[in-house]
mmCIF file of C-alpha atoms in Angstrom:
data_model
loop_
_atom_site.group_PDB
_atom_site.id
_atom_site.type_symbol
_atom_site.label_atom_id
_atom_site.label_comp_id
_atom_site.label_asym_id
_atom_site.label_seq_id
_atom_site.Cartn_x
_atom_site.Cartn_y
_atom_site.Cartn_z
ATOM 1 C CA UNK A 6 -39.803 38.867 7.079
ATOM 2 C CA UNK A 7 -39.252 42.448 8.115
ATOM 3 C CA UNK A 8 -35.668 41.682 9.181
ATOM 4 C CA UNK A 9 -34.956 40.056 5.804
ATOM 5 C CA UNK A 10 -36.322 43.086 3.940
ATOM 6 C CA UNK A 11 -34.199 45.422 6.047
ATOM 7 C CA UNK A 12 -31.067 43.387 5.327
ATOM 8 C CA UNK A 13 -31.857 43.373 1.614
ATOM 9 C CA UNK A 14 -32.299 47.176 1.649
ATOM 10 C CA UNK A 15 -28.973 47.653 3.429
ATOM 11 C CA UNK A 16 -27.213 45.393 0.951
ATOM 12 C CA UNK A 17 -28.655 47.282 -2.021
ATOM 13 C CA UNK A 18 -27.672 50.618 -0.481
ATOM 14 C CA UNK A 19 -24.122 49.377 0.058
ATOM 15 C CA UNK A 20 -23.861 48.057 -3.489
ATOM 16 C CA UNK A 21 -25.166 51.329 -4.865
ATOM 17 C CA UNK A 22 -22.618 53.299 -2.840
ATOM 18 C CA UNK A 23 -19.770 51.128 -4.143
ATOM 19 C CA UNK A 24 -21.017 51.547 -7.721
ATOM 20 C CA UNK A 25 -21.137 55.326 -7.364
ATOM 21 C CA UNK A 26 -17.618 55.345 -5.933
ATOM 22 C CA UNK A 27 -16.353 53.110 -8.731
ATOM 23 C CA UNK A 28 -17.891 55.361 -11.381
ATOM 24 C CA UNK A 29 -17.281 58.719 -9.741
ATOM 25 C CA UNK A 30 -13.785 58.332 -8.364
ATOM 26 C CA UNK A 31 -11.896 58.222 -11.681
ATOM 27 C CA UNK A 32 -13.783 61.310 -12.865
ATOM 28 C CA UNK A 33 -12.897 63.228 -9.727
ATOM 29 C CA UNK A 34 -9.240 62.215 -9.982
ATOM 30 C CA UNK A 35 -9.145 63.172 -13.668
ATOM 31 C CA UNK A 36 -10.686 66.590 -12.995
ATOM 32 C CA UNK A 37 -8.200 67.250 -10.207
ATOM 33 C CA UNK A 38 -5.137 66.170 -12.153
ATOM 34 C CA UNK A 39 -6.008 67.628 -15.563
ATOM 35 C CA UNK A 40 -5.590 71.233 -14.443
ATOM 36 C CA UNK A 41 -3.788 70.987 -11.095
ATOM 37 C CA UNK A 42 -0.381 71.592 -12.667
ATOM 38 C CA UNK A 43 -1.544 74.567 -14.720
ATOM 39 C CA UNK A 44 -2.018 78.166 -13.538
ATOM 40 C CA UNK A 45 -5.444 79.753 -13.474
ATOM 41 C CA UNK A 46 -5.842 82.363 -16.219
ATOM 42 C CA UNK A 47 -7.655 85.553 -15.191
ATOM 43 C CA UNK A 48 -8.804 87.734 -18.095
ATOM 44 C CA UNK A 49 -9.580 91.436 -17.624
ATOM 45 C CA UNK A 50 -11.397 93.226 -20.445
ATOM 46 C CA UNK A 51 -10.825 96.865 -21.324
ATOM 47 C CA UNK A 52 -12.881 99.919 -22.204
ATOM 48 C CA UNK A 53 -15.650 99.728 -24.833
ATOM 49 C CA UNK A 54 -15.697 95.913 -24.492
ATOM 50 C CA UNK A 55 -16.961 93.310 -22.037
ATOM 51 C CA UNK A 56 -16.020 89.798 -20.913
ATOM 52 C CA UNK A 57 -17.544 88.242 -24.052
ATOM 53 C CA UNK A 58 -14.612 89.709 -25.998
ATOM 54 C CA UNK A 59 -12.542 86.854 -24.514
ATOM 55 C CA UNK A 60 -14.858 84.061 -25.711
ATOM 56 C CA UNK A 61 -12.582 82.824 -28.484
ATOM 57 C CA UNK A 62 -9.540 82.848 -26.211
ATOM 58 C CA UNK A 63 -11.485 81.092 -23.453
ATOM 59 C CA UNK A 64 -12.450 78.264 -25.800
ATOM 60 C CA UNK A 65 -8.802 77.658 -26.721
ATOM 61 C CA UNK A 66 -7.598 77.765 -23.126
ATOM 62 C CA UNK A 67 -10.331 75.509 -21.795
ATOM 63 C CA UNK A 68 -9.740 72.951 -24.525
ATOM 64 C CA UNK A 69 -6.116 72.812 -23.362
ATOM 65 C CA UNK A 70 -7.139 72.165 -19.768
ATOM 66 C CA UNK A 71 -6.796 75.630 -18.232
ATOM 67 C CA UNK A 72 -9.122 77.003 -15.598
ATOM 68 C CA UNK A 73 -10.207 80.454 -16.819
ATOM 69 C CA UNK A 74 -11.963 83.319 -15.060
ATOM 70 C CA UNK A 75 -13.153 86.416 -16.938
ATOM 71 C CA UNK A 76 -12.970 89.050 -14.226
ATOM 72 C CA UNK A 77 -15.555 91.832 -14.025
ATOM 73 C CA UNK A 78 -14.112 95.253 -14.768
ATOM 74 C CA UNK A 79 -16.313 98.200 -13.868
ATOM 75 C CA UNK A 80 -14.223 100.734 -15.844
ATOM 76 C CA UNK A 81 -14.751 103.366 -13.134
ATOM 77 C CA UNK A 82 -11.214 104.017 -11.814
ATOM 78 C CA UNK A 83 -7.832 102.326 -12.040
ATOM 79 C CA UNK A 84 -7.495 102.081 -8.277
ATOM 80 C CA UNK A 85 -11.026 100.820 -7.670
ATOM 81 C CA UNK A 86 -11.062 98.385 -10.591
ATOM 82 C CA UNK A 87 -7.651 97.032 -9.598
ATOM 83 C CA UNK A 88 -8.814 96.486 -6.017
ATOM 84 C CA UNK A 89 -11.632 94.236 -7.240
ATOM 85 C CA UNK A 90 -9.297 92.200 -9.454
ATOM 86 C CA UNK A 91 -6.798 91.991 -6.596
ATOM 87 C CA UNK A 92 -9.486 90.523 -4.315
ATOM 88 C CA UNK A 93 -10.443 87.971 -6.953
ATOM 89 C CA UNK A 94 -6.846 86.839 -7.499
ATOM 90 C CA UNK A 95 -6.282 86.558 -3.745
ATOM 91 C CA UNK A 96 -9.156 84.070 -3.589
ATOM 92 C CA UNK A 97 -7.493 81.739 -6.096
ATOM 93 C CA UNK A 98 -5.360 78.882 -4.819
ATOM 94 C CA UNK A 99 -2.202 78.353 -6.846
ATOM 95 C CA UNK A 100 -0.404 80.352 -9.537
ATOM 96 C CA UNK A 101 -2.221 82.859 -11.743
ATOM 97 C CA UNK A 102 -1.560 84.363 -15.169
ATOM 98 C CA UNK A 103 -3.138 87.812 -15.228
ATOM 99 C CA UNK A 104 -4.186 89.060 -18.673
ATOM 100 C CA UNK A 105 -5.387 92.560 -19.517
ATOM 101 C CA UNK A 106 -6.757 94.120 -22.696
ATOM 102 C CA UNK A 107 -6.447 97.860 -23.351
ATOM 103 C CA UNK A 108 -7.393 99.715 -20.132
ATOM 104 C CA UNK A 109 -7.228 96.304 -18.486
ATOM 105 C CA UNK A 110 -3.441 96.740 -18.696
ATOM 106 C CA UNK A 111 -3.249 99.481 -16.048
ATOM 107 C CA UNK A 112 -5.720 97.471 -13.976
ATOM 108 C CA UNK A 113 -3.601 94.295 -13.918
ATOM 109 C CA UNK A 114 -0.408 96.328 -13.391
ATOM 110 C CA UNK A 115 -1.957 97.787 -10.264
ATOM 111 C CA UNK A 116 -3.830 94.663 -9.135
ATOM 112 C CA UNK A 117 -0.847 92.297 -9.259
ATOM 113 C CA UNK A 118 1.348 94.374 -6.980
ATOM 114 C CA UNK A 119 2.077 92.446 -3.802
ATOM 115 C CA UNK A 120 0.421 89.211 -4.976
ATOM 116 C CA UNK A 121 2.803 86.280 -4.699
ATOM 117 C CA UNK A 122 0.654 83.941 -6.803
ATOM 118 C CA UNK A 123 0.768 86.031 -10.001
ATOM 119 C CA UNK A 124 3.480 84.387 -12.079
ATOM 120 C CA UNK A 125 3.003 86.274 -15.353
ATOM 121 C CA UNK A 126 1.353 89.330 -16.888
ATOM 122 C CA UNK A 127 0.062 89.313 -20.461
ATOM 123 C CA UNK A 128 -0.759 92.633 -22.140
ATOM 124 C CA UNK A 129 -3.177 92.237 -25.045
ATOM 125 C CA UNK A 130 -3.229 95.476 -27.062
ATOM 126 C CA UNK A 131 -2.899 97.054 -23.638
ATOM 127 C CA UNK A 132 -1.361 99.893 -21.706
ATOM 128 C CA UNK A 133 1.488 99.071 -19.335
ATOM 129 C CA UNK A 134 1.942 102.398 -17.550
ATOM 130 C CA UNK A 135 4.721 103.327 -15.177
ATOM 131 C CA UNK A 136 3.961 105.037 -11.893
ATOM 132 C CA UNK A 137 2.492 108.475 -12.601
ATOM 133 C CA UNK A 138 1.423 107.673 -16.162
ATOM 134 C CA UNK A 139 -2.165 107.430 -17.419
ATOM 135 C CA UNK A 140 -3.723 105.624 -20.366
ATOM 136 C CA UNK A 141 -4.688 108.889 -22.042
ATOM 137 C CA UNK A 142 -1.204 110.347 -21.665
ATOM 138 C CA UNK A 143 0.484 107.240 -23.090
ATOM 139 C CA UNK A 144 -1.897 107.086 -26.062
ATOM 140 C CA UNK A 145 -1.205 110.730 -26.852
ATOM 141 C CA UNK A 146 2.559 110.419 -26.526
ATOM 142 C CA UNK A 147 2.830 108.688 -29.909
ATOM 143 C CA UNK A 148 0.972 109.495 -33.147
ATOM 144 C CA UNK A 149 -1.679 107.175 -34.523
ATOM 145 C CA UNK A 150 -4.650 107.105 -32.142
ATOM 146 C CA UNK A 151 -7.946 108.269 -33.660
ATOM 147 C CA UNK A 152 -10.092 107.438 -30.635
ATOM 148 C CA UNK A 153 -10.984 111.042 -29.762
ATOM 149 C CA UNK A 154 -12.943 111.849 -32.956
ATOM 150 C CA UNK A 155 -14.645 108.415 -32.808
ATOM 151 C CA UNK A 156 -16.215 109.012 -29.389
ATOM 152 C CA UNK A 157 -19.907 109.776 -28.987
ATOM 153 C CA UNK A 158 -20.954 112.820 -26.916
ATOM 154 C CA UNK A 159 -20.086 112.120 -23.242
ATOM 155 C CA UNK A 160 -22.824 110.948 -20.891
ATOM 156 C CA UNK A 161 -22.995 113.082 -17.738
ATOM 157 C CA UNK A 162 -23.130 111.095 -14.497
ATOM 158 C CA UNK A 163 -24.818 111.938 -11.213
ATOM 159 C CA UNK A 164 -21.456 112.316 -9.462
ATOM 160 C CA UNK A 165 -20.272 114.921 -11.960
ATOM 161 C CA UNK A 166 -18.173 112.520 -13.992
ATOM 162 C CA UNK A 167 -18.590 111.534 -17.622
ATOM 163 C CA UNK A 168 -19.006 108.166 -19.311
ATOM 164 C CA UNK A 169 -17.393 107.649 -22.703
ATOM 165 C CA UNK A 170 -18.657 105.455 -25.534
ATOM 166 C CA UNK A 171 -17.452 104.943 -29.082
ATOM 167 C CA UNK A 172 -20.038 106.149 -31.596
ATOM 168 C CA UNK A 173 -21.764 102.982 -32.812
ATOM 169 C CA UNK A 174 -21.490 104.075 -36.454
ATOM 170 C CA UNK A 175 -17.722 104.476 -36.053
ATOM 171 C CA UNK A 176 -17.151 101.470 -33.795
ATOM 172 C CA UNK A 177 -16.031 98.899 -36.335
ATOM 173 C CA UNK A 178 -13.596 101.163 -38.197
ATOM 174 C CA UNK A 179 -12.120 102.470 -34.960
ATOM 175 C CA UNK A 180 -12.123 99.419 -32.726
ATOM 176 C CA UNK A 181 -12.690 96.198 -34.648
ATOM 177 C CA UNK A 182 -11.897 96.671 -38.325
ATOM 178 C CA UNK A 183 -10.782 93.044 -38.797
ATOM 179 C CA UNK A 184 -13.901 91.577 -37.144
ATOM 180 C CA UNK A 185 -16.887 90.517 -39.321
ATOM 181 C CA UNK A 186 -19.350 93.392 -39.715
ATOM 182 C CA UNK A 187 -22.267 91.584 -38.067
ATOM 183 C CA UNK A 188 -20.176 90.684 -35.028
ATOM 184 C CA UNK A 189 -18.716 94.193 -34.739
ATOM 185 C CA UNK A 190 -22.237 95.630 -34.831
ATOM 186 C CA UNK A 191 -23.217 93.517 -31.830
ATOM 187 C CA UNK A 192 -20.036 94.531 -30.021
ATOM 188 C CA UNK A 193 -20.842 98.194 -30.634
ATOM 189 C CA UNK A 194 -24.245 97.830 -29.007
ATOM 190 C CA UNK A 195 -22.899 95.861 -26.052
ATOM 191 C CA UNK A 196 -19.852 98.038 -25.379
ATOM 192 C CA UNK A 197 -19.171 99.026 -21.776
ATOM 193 C CA UNK A 198 -18.430 102.735 -21.170
ATOM 194 C CA UNK A 199 -15.407 103.982 -19.269
ATOM 195 C CA UNK A 200 -15.235 107.128 -17.201
ATOM 196 C CA UNK A 201 -13.150 109.974 -18.531
ATOM 197 C CA UNK A 202 -11.479 110.130 -15.119
ATOM 198 C CA UNK A 203 -10.276 106.499 -15.368
ATOM 199 C CA UNK A 204 -8.494 107.159 -18.670
ATOM 200 C CA UNK A 205 -6.700 110.124 -17.103
ATOM 201 C CA UNK A 206 -5.963 108.510 -13.721
ATOM 202 C CA UNK A 207 -2.270 108.116 -12.961
ATOM 203 C CA UNK A 208 -1.066 104.654 -11.987
ATOM 204 C CA UNK A 209 0.423 104.201 -8.532
ATOM 205 C CA UNK A 210 2.261 100.923 -9.140
ATOM 206 C CA UNK A 211 3.759 98.987 -12.046
ATOM 207 C CA UNK A 212 3.819 95.231 -11.423
ATOM 208 C CA UNK A 213 5.582 94.591 -14.752
ATOM 209 C CA UNK A 214 8.780 95.809 -13.086
ATOM 210 C CA UNK A 215 8.913 92.687 -10.924
ATOM 211 C CA UNK A 216 6.661 90.151 -12.699
ATOM 212 C CA UNK A 217 7.576 88.693 -16.131
ATOM 213 C CA UNK A 218 5.437 90.048 -18.968
ATOM 214 C CA UNK A 219 4.318 89.156 -22.491
ATOM 215 C CA UNK A 220 2.805 91.495 -25.100
ATOM 216 C CA UNK A 221 0.636 91.034 -28.189
ATOM 217 C CA UNK A 222 -0.830 93.770 -30.411
ATOM 218 C CA UNK A 223 -1.768 94.577 -33.992
ATOM 219 C CA UNK A 224 -0.154 96.922 -36.464
ATOM 220 C CA UNK A 225 -3.550 98.480 -37.323
ATOM 221 C CA UNK A 226 -4.544 99.382 -33.756
ATOM 222 C CA UNK A 227 -6.235 102.801 -33.829
ATOM 223 C CA UNK A 228 -6.854 103.092 -30.076
ATOM 224 C CA UNK A 229 -3.332 102.582 -28.740
ATOM 225 C CA UNK A 230 -0.635 103.462 -31.293
ATOM 226 C CA UNK A 231 1.536 100.436 -32.139
ATOM 227 C CA UNK A 232 4.591 102.607 -31.449
ATOM 228 C CA UNK A 233 3.340 103.172 -27.894
ATOM 229 C CA UNK A 234 2.869 99.455 -27.391
ATOM 230 C CA UNK A 235 6.329 98.686 -28.756
ATOM 231 C CA UNK A 236 7.753 101.271 -26.348
ATOM 232 C CA UNK A 237 5.946 99.786 -23.346
ATOM 233 C CA UNK A 238 6.932 96.220 -24.234
ATOM 234 C CA UNK A 239 10.589 97.173 -24.592
ATOM 235 C CA UNK A 240 10.521 99.147 -21.342
ATOM 236 C CA UNK A 241 9.014 96.182 -19.502
ATOM 237 C CA UNK A 242 11.701 93.855 -20.899
ATOM 238 C CA UNK A 243 8.918 91.606 -22.182
ATOM 239 C CA UNK A 244 9.756 87.916 -22.472
ATOM 240 C CA UNK A 245 8.058 87.802 -25.858
ATOM 241 C CA UNK A 246 6.235 90.267 -28.121
ATOM 242 C CA UNK A 247 3.776 89.084 -30.764
ATOM 243 C CA UNK A 248 2.959 91.691 -33.416
ATOM 244 C CA UNK A 249 0.045 90.749 -35.677
ATOM 245 C CA UNK A 250 0.110 92.428 -39.076
ATOM 246 C CA UNK A 251 -3.129 94.242 -39.894
ATOM 247 C CA UNK A 252 -4.810 93.389 -36.584
ATOM 248 C CA UNK A 253 -7.138 95.893 -34.932
ATOM 249 C CA UNK A 254 -7.398 96.853 -31.270
ATOM 250 C CA UNK A 255 -9.406 93.710 -30.461
ATOM 251 C CA UNK A 256 -6.740 91.157 -31.363
ATOM 252 C CA UNK A 257 -8.251 88.679 -28.880
ATOM 253 C CA UNK A 258 -11.470 88.678 -30.950
ATOM 254 C CA UNK A 259 -9.914 88.547 -34.422
ATOM 255 C CA UNK A 260 -6.933 86.334 -33.520
ATOM 256 C CA UNK A 261 -7.939 84.319 -30.427
ATOM 257 C CA UNK A 262 -5.600 81.451 -31.324
ATOM 258 C CA UNK A 263 -2.525 83.687 -31.337
ATOM 259 C CA UNK A 264 -3.501 85.370 -28.080
ATOM 260 C CA UNK A 265 -4.296 82.056 -26.375
ATOM 261 C CA UNK A 266 -0.979 80.595 -27.503
ATOM 262 C CA UNK A 267 0.931 83.522 -26.014
ATOM 263 C CA UNK A 268 -0.993 83.184 -22.735
ATOM 264 C CA UNK A 269 -0.093 79.496 -22.607
ATOM 265 C CA UNK A 270 3.543 80.332 -23.266
ATOM 266 C CA UNK A 271 3.439 82.653 -20.261
ATOM 267 C CA UNK A 272 1.650 80.012 -18.195
ATOM 268 C CA UNK A 273 4.280 77.372 -18.963
ATOM 269 C CA UNK A 274 7.268 79.644 -18.344
ATOM 270 C CA UNK A 275 9.589 78.901 -15.449
#
């Protein structure tokens, strides 16, 4: 009797294992094949924003089968922030499309240097500095930026540095004029500060010189003058430049479909 029960238990266990394999195997194969031929997209937010600014873009990319990672960006220094993104990208198996918004542009330009798996750079209303250039210097080289007067009083840090925020009352007009008021108000409260030193830090490498690049920006950007962005895109010999009429500095929030489409174009490029 005991032997019969033991045999019955073994048979049930075997049947259960086969059932799990029959059900699970197709799902595993589908998950592996649905994204295996597509690059991983790494998104790097900029100053006065956070990773949630990519939410609309992420939804589009994920629905099209892309693996997406919103990288943390401490906004402390170009060199230090780039080192963290560099480490993240090194951990990814397969090709990567590296995307940066605003100050995230200098970060990806620095982070991608020497990485063989970065196949494309996408600058979303972003700086693309050359060696020796800083974000602040590039923004001031062309007329149109009104960021300075929109900043709140600097916050003094323990190390002697200063953190910069956009005044919450001026945030929408300065940063997100084409975003619904309620959403812009939440963004203003959740904004991440950047150090004054990071905005004035000179870049030490420019990956756009060797890696193909794509640019997208709005004509109503008040942080980085559109003329500056046009200059940087032309200098980088961008594969494509998408200019969105009337779009603010946060084009990825107000026009996530356009930004996602450009990222996918970069991802599918040869």
